[in-house]
Short mmCIF file of C-alpha atoms and ligand atoms in Angstrom, two decimals:
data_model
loop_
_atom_site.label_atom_id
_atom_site.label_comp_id
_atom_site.label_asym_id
_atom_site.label_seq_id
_atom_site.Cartn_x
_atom_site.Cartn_y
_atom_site.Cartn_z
CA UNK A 1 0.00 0.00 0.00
CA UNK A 2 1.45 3.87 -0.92
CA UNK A 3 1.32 6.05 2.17
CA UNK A 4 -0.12 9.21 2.14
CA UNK A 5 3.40 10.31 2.95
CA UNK A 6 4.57 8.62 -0.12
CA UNK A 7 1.60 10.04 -2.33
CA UNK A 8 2.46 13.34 -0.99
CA UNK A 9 5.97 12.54 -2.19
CA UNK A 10 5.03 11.75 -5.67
CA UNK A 11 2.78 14.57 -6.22
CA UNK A 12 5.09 17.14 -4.88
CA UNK A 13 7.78 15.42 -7.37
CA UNK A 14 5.64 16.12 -10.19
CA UNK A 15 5.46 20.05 -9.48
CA UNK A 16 9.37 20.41 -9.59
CA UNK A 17 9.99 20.39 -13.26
CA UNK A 18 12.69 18.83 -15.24
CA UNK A 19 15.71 18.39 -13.22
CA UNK A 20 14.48 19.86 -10.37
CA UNK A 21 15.49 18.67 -6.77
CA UNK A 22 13.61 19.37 -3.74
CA UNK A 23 15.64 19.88 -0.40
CA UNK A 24 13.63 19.31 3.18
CA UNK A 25 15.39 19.50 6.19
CA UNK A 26 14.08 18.63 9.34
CA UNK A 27 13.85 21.23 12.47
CA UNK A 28 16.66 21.36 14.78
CA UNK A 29 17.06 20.85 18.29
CA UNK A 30 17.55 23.75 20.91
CA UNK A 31 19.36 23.66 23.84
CA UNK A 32 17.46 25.21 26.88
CA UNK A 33 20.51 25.34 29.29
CA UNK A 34 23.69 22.93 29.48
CA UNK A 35 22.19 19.53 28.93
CA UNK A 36 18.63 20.32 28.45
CA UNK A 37 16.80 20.66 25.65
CA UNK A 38 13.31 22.32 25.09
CA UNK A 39 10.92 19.57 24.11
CA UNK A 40 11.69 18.30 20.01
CA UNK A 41 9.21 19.45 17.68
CA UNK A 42 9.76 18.49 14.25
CA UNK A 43 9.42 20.56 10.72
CA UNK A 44 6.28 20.31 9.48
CA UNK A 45 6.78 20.51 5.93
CA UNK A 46 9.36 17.21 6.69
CA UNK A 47 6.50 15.66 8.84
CA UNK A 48 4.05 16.37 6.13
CA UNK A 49 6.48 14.13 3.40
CA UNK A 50 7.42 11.64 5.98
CA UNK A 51 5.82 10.91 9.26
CA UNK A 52 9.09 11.05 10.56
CA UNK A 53 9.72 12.67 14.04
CA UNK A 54 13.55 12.14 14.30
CA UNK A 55 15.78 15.03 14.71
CA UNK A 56 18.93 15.45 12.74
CA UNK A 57 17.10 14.21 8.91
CA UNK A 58 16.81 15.93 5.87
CA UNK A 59 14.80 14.85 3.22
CA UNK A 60 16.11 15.00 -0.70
CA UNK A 61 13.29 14.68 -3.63
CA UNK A 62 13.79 14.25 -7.51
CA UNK A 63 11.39 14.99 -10.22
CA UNK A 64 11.75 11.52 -11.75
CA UNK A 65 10.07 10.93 -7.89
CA UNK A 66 13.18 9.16 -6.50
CA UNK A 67 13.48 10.25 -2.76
CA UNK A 68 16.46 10.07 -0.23
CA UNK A 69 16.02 10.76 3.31
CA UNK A 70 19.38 11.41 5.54
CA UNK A 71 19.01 10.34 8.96
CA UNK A 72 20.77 9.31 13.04
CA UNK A 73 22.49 6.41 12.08
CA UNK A 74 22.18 3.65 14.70
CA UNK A 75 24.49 4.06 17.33
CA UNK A 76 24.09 1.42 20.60
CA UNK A 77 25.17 4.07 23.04
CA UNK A 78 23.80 6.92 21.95
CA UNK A 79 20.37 5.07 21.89
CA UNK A 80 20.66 3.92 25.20
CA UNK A 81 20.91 7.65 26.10
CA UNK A 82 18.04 9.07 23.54
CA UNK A 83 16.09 5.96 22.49
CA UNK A 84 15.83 4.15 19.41
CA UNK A 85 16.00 5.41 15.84
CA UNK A 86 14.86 4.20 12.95
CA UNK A 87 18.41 4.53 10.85
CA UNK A 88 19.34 4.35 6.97
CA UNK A 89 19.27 0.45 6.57
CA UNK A 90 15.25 0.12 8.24
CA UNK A 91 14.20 3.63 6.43
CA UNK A 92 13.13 2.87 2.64
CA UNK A 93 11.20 -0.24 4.47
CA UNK A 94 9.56 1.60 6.74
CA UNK A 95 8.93 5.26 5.27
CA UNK A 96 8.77 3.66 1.59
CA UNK A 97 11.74 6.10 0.45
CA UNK A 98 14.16 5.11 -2.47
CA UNK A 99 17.17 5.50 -0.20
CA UNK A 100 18.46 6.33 2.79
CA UNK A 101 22.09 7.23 4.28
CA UNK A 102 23.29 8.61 7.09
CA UNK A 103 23.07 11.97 8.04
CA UNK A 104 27.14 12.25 8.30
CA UNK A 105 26.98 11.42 4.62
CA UNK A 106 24.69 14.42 3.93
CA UNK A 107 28.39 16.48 2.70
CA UNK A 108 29.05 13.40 0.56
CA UNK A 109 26.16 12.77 -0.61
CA UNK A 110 24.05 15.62 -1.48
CA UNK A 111 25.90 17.27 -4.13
CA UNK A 112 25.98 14.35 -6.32
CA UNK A 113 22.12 14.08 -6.32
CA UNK A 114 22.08 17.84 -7.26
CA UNK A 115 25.27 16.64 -10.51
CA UNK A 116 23.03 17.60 -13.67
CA UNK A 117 20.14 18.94 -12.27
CA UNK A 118 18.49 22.34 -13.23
CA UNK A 119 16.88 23.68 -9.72
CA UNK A 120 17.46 23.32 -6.65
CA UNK A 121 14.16 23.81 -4.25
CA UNK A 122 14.32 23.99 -0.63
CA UNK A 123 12.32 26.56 2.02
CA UNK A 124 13.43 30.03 2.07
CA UNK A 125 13.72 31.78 5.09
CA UNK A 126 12.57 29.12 7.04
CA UNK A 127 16.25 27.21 8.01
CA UNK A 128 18.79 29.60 9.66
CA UNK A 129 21.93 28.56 7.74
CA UNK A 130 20.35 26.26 4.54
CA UNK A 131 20.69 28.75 2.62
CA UNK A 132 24.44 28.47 3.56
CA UNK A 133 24.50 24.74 3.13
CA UNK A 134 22.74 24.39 -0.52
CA UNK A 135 25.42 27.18 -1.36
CA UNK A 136 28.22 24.91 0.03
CA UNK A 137 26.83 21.78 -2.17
CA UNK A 138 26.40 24.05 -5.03
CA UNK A 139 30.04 25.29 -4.78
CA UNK A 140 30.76 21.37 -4.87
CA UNK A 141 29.07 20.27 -7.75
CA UNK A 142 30.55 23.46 -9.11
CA UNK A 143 34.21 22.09 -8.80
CA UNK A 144 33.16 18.88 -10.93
CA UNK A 145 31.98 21.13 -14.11
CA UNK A 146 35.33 20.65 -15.77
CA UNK A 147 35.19 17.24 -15.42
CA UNK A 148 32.09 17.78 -17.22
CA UNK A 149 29.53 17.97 -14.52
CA UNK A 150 26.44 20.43 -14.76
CA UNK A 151 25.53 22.90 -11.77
CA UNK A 152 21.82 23.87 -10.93
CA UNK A 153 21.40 27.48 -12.37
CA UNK A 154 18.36 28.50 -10.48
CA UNK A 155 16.47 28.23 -6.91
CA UNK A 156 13.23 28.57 -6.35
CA UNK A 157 11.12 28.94 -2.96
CA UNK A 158 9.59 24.77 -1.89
CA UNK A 159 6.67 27.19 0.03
CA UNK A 160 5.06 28.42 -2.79
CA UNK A 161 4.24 24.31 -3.59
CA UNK A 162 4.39 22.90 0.36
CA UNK A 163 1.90 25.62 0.97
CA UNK A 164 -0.84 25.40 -1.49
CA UNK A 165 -0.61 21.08 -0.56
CA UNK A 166 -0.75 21.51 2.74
CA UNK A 167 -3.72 24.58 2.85
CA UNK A 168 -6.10 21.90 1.43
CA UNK A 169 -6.54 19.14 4.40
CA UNK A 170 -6.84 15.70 2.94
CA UNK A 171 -9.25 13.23 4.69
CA UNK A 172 -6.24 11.77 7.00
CA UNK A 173 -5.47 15.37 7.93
CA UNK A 174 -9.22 16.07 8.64
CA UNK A 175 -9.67 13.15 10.80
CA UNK A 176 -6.68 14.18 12.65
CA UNK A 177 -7.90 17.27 13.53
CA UNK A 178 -11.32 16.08 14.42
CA UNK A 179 -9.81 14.12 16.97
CA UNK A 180 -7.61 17.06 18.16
CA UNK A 181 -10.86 19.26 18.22
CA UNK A 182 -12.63 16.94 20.54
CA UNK A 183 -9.69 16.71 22.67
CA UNK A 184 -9.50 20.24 23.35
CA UNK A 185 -13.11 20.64 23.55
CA UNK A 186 -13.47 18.08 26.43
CA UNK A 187 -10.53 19.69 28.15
CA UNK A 188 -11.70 23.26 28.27
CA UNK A 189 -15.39 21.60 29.48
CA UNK A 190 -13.38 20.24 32.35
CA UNK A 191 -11.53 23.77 32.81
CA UNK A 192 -14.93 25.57 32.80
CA UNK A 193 -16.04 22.72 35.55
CA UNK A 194 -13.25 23.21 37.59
CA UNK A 195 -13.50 26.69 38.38
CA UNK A 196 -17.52 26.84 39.35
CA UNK A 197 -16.60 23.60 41.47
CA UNK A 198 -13.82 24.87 43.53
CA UNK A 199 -15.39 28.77 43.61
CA UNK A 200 -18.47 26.71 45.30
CA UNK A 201 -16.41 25.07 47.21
CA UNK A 202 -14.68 28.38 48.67
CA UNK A 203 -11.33 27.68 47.11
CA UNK A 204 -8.88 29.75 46.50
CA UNK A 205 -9.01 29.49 42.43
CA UNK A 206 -5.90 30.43 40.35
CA UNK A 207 -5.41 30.85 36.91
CA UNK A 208 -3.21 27.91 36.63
CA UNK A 209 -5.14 25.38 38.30
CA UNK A 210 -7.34 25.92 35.11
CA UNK A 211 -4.34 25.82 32.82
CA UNK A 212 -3.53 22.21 35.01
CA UNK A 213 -7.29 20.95 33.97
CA UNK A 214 -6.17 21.98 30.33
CA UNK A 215 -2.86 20.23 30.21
CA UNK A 216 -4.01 17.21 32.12
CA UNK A 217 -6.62 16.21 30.15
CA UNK A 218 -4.42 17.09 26.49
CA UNK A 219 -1.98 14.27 27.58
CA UNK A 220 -4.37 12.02 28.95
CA UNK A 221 -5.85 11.56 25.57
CA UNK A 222 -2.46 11.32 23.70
CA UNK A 223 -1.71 14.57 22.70
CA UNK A 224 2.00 15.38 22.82
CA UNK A 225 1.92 18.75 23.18
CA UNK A 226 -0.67 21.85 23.48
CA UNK A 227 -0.30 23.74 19.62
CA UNK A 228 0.55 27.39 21.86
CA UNK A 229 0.66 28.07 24.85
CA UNK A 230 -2.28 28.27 27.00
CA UNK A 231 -4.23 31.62 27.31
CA UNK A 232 -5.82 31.29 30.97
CA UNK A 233 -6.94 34.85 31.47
CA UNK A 234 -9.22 35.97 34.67
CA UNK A 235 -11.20 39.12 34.87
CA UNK A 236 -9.47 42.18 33.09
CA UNK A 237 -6.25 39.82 31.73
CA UNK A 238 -8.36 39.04 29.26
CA UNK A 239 -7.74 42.61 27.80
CA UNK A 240 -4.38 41.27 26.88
CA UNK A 241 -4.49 39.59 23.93
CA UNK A 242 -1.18 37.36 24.36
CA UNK A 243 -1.71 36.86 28.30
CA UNK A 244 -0.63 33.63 29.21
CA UNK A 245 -1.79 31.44 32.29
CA UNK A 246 -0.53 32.75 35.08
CA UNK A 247 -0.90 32.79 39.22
CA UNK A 248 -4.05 35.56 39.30
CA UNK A 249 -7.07 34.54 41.44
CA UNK A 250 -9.70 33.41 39.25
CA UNK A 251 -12.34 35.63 40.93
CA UNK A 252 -16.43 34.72 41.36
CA UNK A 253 -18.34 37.42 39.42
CA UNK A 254 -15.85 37.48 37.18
CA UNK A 255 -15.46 36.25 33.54
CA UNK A 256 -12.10 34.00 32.11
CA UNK A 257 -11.28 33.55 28.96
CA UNK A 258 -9.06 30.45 27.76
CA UNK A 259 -7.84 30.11 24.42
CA UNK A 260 -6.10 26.50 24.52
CA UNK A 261 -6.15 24.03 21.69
CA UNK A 262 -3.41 20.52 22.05
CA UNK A 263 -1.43 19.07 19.00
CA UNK A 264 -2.06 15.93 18.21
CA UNK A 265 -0.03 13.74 15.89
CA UNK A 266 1.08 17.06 14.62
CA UNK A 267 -2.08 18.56 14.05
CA UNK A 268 -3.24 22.02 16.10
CA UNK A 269 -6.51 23.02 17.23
CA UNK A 270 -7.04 25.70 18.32
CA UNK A 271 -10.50 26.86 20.94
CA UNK A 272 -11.52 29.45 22.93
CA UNK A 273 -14.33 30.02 25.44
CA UNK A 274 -15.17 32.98 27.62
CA UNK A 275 -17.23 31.92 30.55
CA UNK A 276 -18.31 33.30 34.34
CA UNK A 277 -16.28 31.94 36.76
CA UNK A 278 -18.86 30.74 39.15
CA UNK A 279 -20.89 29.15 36.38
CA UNK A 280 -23.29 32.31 35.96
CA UNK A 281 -23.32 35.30 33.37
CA UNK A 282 -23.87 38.75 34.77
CA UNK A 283 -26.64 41.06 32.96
CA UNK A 284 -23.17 43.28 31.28
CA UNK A 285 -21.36 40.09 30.89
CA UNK A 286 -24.30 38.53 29.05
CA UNK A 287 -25.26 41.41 26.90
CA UNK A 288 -21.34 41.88 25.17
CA UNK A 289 -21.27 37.71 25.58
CA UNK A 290 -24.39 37.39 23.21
CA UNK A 291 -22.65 40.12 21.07
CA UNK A 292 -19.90 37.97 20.46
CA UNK A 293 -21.60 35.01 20.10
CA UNK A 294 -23.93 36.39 17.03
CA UNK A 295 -20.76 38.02 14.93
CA UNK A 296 -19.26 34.55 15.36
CA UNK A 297 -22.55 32.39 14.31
CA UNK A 298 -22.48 35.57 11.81
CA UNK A 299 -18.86 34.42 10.54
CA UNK A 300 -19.79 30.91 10.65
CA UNK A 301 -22.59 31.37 7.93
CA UNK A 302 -20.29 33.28 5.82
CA UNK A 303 -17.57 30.18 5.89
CA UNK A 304 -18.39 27.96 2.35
CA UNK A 305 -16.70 27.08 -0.72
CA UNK A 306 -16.87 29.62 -2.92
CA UNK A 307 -16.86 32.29 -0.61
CA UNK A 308 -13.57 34.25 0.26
CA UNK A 309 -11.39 34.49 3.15
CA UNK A 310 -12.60 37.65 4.37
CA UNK A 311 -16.17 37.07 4.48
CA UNK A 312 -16.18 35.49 7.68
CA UNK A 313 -14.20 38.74 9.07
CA UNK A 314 -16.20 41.46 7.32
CA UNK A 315 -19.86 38.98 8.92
CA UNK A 316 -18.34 39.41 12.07
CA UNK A 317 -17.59 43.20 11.95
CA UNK A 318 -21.16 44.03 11.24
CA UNK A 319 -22.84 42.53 13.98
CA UNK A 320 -19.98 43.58 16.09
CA UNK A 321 -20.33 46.80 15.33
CA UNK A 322 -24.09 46.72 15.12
CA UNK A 323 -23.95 45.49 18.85
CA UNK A 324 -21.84 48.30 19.98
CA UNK A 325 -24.04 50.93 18.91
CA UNK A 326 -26.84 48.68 20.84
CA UNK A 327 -25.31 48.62 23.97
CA UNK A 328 -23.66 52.40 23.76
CA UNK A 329 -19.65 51.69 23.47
CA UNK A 330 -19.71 53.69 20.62
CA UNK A 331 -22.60 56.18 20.48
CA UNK A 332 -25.18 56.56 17.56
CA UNK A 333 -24.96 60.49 18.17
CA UNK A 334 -21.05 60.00 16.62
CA UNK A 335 -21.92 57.25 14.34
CA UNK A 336 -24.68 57.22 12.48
CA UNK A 337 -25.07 53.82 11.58
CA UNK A 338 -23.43 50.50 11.13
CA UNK A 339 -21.59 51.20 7.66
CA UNK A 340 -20.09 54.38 9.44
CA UNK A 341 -18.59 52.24 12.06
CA UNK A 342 -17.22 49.71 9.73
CA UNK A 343 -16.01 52.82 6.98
CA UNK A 344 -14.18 54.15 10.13
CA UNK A 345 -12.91 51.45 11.95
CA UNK A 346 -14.76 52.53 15.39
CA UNK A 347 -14.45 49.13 16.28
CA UNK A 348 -10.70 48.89 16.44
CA UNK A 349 -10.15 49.92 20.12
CA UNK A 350 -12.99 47.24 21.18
CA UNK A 351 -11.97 44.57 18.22
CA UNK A 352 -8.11 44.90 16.92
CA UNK A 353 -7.39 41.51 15.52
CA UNK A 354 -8.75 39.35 12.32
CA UNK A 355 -11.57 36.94 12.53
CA UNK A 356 -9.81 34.15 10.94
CA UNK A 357 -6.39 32.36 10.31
CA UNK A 358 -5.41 28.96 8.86
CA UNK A 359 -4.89 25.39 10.83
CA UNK A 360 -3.63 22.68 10.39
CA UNK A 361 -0.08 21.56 11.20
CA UNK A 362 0.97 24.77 12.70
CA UNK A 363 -1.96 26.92 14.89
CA UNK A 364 -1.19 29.53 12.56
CA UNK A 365 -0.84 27.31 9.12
CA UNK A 366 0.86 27.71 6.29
CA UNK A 367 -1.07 29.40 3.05
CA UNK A 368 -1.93 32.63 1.12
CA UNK A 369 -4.48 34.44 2.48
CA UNK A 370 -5.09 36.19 -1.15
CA UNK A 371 -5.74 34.22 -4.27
CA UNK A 372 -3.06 33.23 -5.92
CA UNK A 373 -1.93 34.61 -9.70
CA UNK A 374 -4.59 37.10 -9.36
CA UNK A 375 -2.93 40.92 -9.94
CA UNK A 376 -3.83 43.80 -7.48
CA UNK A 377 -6.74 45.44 -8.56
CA UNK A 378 -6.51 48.87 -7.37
CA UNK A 379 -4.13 50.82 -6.05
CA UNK A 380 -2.92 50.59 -2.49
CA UNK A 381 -4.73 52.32 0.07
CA UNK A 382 -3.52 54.30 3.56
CA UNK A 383 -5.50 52.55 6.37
CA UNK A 384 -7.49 54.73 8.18
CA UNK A 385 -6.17 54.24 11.71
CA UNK A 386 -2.81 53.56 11.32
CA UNK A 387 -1.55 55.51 7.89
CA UNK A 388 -0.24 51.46 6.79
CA UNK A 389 -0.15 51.61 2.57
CA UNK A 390 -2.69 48.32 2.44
CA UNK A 391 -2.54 46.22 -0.98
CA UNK A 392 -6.22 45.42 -2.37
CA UNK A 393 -5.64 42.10 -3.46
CA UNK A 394 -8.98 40.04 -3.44
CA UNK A 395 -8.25 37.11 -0.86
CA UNK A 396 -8.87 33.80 -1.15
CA UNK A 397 -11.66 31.65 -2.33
CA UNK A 398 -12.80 28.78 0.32
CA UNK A 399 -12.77 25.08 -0.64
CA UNK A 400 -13.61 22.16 1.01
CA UNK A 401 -10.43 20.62 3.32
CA UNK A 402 -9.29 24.16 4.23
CA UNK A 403 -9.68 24.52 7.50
CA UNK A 404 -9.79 27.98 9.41
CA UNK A 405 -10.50 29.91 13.14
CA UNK A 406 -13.41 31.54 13.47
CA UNK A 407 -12.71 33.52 16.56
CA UNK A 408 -14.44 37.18 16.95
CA UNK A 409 -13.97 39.00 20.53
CA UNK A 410 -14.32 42.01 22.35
CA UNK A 411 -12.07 43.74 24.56
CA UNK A 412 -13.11 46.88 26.84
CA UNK A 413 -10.95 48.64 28.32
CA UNK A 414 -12.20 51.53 31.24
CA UNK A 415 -12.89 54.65 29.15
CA UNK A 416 -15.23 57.73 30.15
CA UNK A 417 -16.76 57.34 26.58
CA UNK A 418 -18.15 53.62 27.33
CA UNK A 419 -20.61 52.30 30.38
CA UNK A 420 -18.60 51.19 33.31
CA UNK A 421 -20.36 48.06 33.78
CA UNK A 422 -18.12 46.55 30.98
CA UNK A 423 -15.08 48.13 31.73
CA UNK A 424 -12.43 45.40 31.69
CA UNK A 425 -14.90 42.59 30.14
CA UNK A 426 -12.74 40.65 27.58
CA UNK A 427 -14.51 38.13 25.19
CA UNK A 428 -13.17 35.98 22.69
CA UNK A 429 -15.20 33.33 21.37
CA UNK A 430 -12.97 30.79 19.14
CA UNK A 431 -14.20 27.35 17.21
CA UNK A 432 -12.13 25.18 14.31
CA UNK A 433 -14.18 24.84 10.80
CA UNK A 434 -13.81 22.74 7.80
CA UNK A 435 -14.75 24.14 4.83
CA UNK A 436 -17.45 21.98 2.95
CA UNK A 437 -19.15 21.38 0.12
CA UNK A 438 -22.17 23.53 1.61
CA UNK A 439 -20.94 25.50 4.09
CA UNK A 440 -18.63 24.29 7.20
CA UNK A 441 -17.96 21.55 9.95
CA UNK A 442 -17.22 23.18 13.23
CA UNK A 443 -15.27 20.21 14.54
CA UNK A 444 -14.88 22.09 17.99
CA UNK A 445 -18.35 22.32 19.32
CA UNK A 446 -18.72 19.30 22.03
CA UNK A 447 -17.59 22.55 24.40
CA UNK A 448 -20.41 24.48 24.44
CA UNK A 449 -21.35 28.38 23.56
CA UNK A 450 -24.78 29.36 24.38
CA UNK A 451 -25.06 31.36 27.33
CA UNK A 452 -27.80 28.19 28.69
CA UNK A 453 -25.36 25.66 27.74
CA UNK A 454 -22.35 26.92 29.38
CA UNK A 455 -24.69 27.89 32.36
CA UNK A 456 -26.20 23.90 32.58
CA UNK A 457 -22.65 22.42 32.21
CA UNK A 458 -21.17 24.67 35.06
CA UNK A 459 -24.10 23.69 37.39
CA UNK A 460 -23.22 19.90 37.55
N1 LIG B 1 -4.25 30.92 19.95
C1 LIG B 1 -3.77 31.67 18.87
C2 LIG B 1 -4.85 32.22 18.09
O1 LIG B 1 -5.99 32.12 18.47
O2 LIG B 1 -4.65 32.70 17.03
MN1 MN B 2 -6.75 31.24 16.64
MN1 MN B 3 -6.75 30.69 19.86
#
């Protein structure tokens, strides 16, 4: 049977044009202090070709579709100290590659698969030092030419191909994720549990004993790592958009937001849920929650092939805005209606991020968030709040397997132009969709959102 890995192979081969040669190293290992390391995470665009989680690997691909990989040799004592690898002689067996050598070989060896060749491809700006490297095993083959040896003449960027594969998520990929999804789901339910049980209970609730409920339940369904680290924000933390979990009391009365999502078989997810801390919304809490909740079933509705990448955003803006003329943060004598809002950005100080990114291998994935090939169509234009020249280029159309956030919020900070009562409320409200056929497969939802929902699942 091919593996996906090897199908992924072949069909990358086939973009790379006579004599082309695709270069794919694997990510490196960092040193945290003397003999610790932080935890190995491999390259995904390796993984993606391989499967393979070893360190120290690079992967070499032809356009006749003949692949090489470079990898630990095995080595008895150094296995004893870092467990088993796979090595060059087990390899082609077991990942279905032409050939393998060592990765001390990888001087030796390279140039002569690049002897004759046209292009060499590999991931710019992605390595530190490849760049380096492929010039070393250019300046190699480069010493043969008198002997009548012929030296790659061009380079070109393996993202512009890795990307577009990997933006569309095959059924393997999908099913990954869904798995991932409900792991993270079922985590932040137990999160949202423990903080209305021990608040009840007249504990002495801390951010982190959330993060713990996170963490604990991510590995005890075999996820290796969470995709980012863990936003456990309580009360006004939540106004900072990259808080992390940290030692603040996690306060009755008040609202937490956690944006967590675990990796799994290197695949991200990626959730968040804002939620009362003792299991019930306040009036102001439920009013800007409900807000929140409508741009993002707003945003939802706007995700389906055929539509673009935007459309999710610019759904979610409306009712946004709509809802902050409702409840007075911005006031209808200054803005006379929705469109003015949107035309000048009087959202921005209450919503300053995008609706949407990619998923999929990395939380923020790979892809182009404009269409591809398609020209700008009008001239650049100065942003209204910041001055920024802004390219018009219309972004991408949605097709099924592309997977994206849909994660509108709201952040108040105390101002004498908004109502008190939702000074230092910050909501973010964050689910995983596949794009379909007809419109999209939130593969995040067993953790509820509806105000009753979260309510009834706190109570028990
Ligand atoms: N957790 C990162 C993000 O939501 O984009
Ligand atoms: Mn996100
Ligand atoms: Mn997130």
């Amino acid at each position: 049977m091919t593996s996906i890995y090897s199908q992924r192979r072949a069909a990358l081969a086939a973009q790379l044009g006579h004599g082309g040669v695709a270069i794919i190293p694997t990510a490196p290992e960092r040193a945290r202090n003397r003999d610790s390391d932080f935890p190995y995470r491999h390259d995904s665009y390796f993984y993606y070709l391989t499967g393979f989680t070893e360190p120290n690997a690079y992967l070499v691909i032809a356009a006749n579709g003949h692949s090489t990989l470079f990898c630990q040799p095995k080595d008895l004592e150094r296995e004893i100290w870092d467990g088993i690898r796979l090595g060059p002689e087990a390899a082609p067996a077991v990942l279905g590659v032409t050939q393998a050598h060592s990765v001390g070989e990888l001087n030796k060896e390279l140039p002569k698969l690049l002897e004759n060749q046209t292009t060499v491809w590999f991931p710019f700006a992605t390595h530190e030092a490849l760049t380096a490297q492929v010039d070393g095993w250019l300046t190699q083959v480069r010493a043969r030419v008198r002997m009548g040896v012929s030296c790659p003449s061009s380079q070109q960027d393996l993202c512009t191909l890795l990307d577009e594969m990997r933006l569309v998520k095959d059924a393997h990929e999908q099913d990954t994720m869904r798995r991932a999804a409900r792991i993270s789901a079922h985590a932040h339910v137990r999160a949202m549990q423990t903080s209305a049980r021990m608040l009840r209970a007249g504990q002495d609730v801390r951010e982190y004993h959330l993060e713990a409920e996170l963490l604990h339940e991510f590995r005890l369904h075999g996820s290796q790592f969470p995709a980012y680290t863990s936003i456990v924000a309580a009360g006004a933390n939540a106004c900072v958009l990259h808080y992390r979990a940290d030692v603040a009391p996690v306060r009755d009365g008040e609202l937490v937001l956690i944006d967590a999502g675990c990796e799994l078989d290197g695949y991200a997810s990626d959730i968040t849920r804002t939620f009362p801390a003792n299991g019930k919304f306040s009036s102001p809490q439920k009013d800007l929650y409900q807000v929140v909740l409508a741009a993002q079933h707003a945003s939802a509705a706007a995700t389906k092939t055929g539509a673009r990448f935007n459309d999710p955003h610019e759904a979610a803006l409306r009712v946004l805005s709509q809802g902050l003329l409702d409840l007075g943060l911005l006031t209808q004598a200054k803005h006379s209606s929705v469109d003015d809002v949107l035309e000048k950005k009087a959202y921005f100080p209450f919503y300053m991020h995008r609706t949407s990114h990619w998923l999929g291998m990395d939380v923020h994935d790979c892809g182009s968030y404009v269409e591809p090939g398609v020209a700008n169509t009008a001239p650049a234009k100065a942003d209204p709040l910041t001055g920024v020249m802004v390219q018009a280029r219309p972004s991408r159309v949605l097709h099924p397997g592309m997977v994206l956030t849909l994660e509108p919020g709201l952040y108040v900070r105390p101002s004498e132009d908004v109502p008190e009562a939702f000074w230092h409320i910050g909501i973010r409200i964050e689910d995983d969709a596949i794009v379909t056929a007809t419109g999209c497969e939130l593969i995040t939802r067993d953790v509820p959102v509806e105000v009753a929902d979260i309510e009834s699942l706190m109570a028990k």
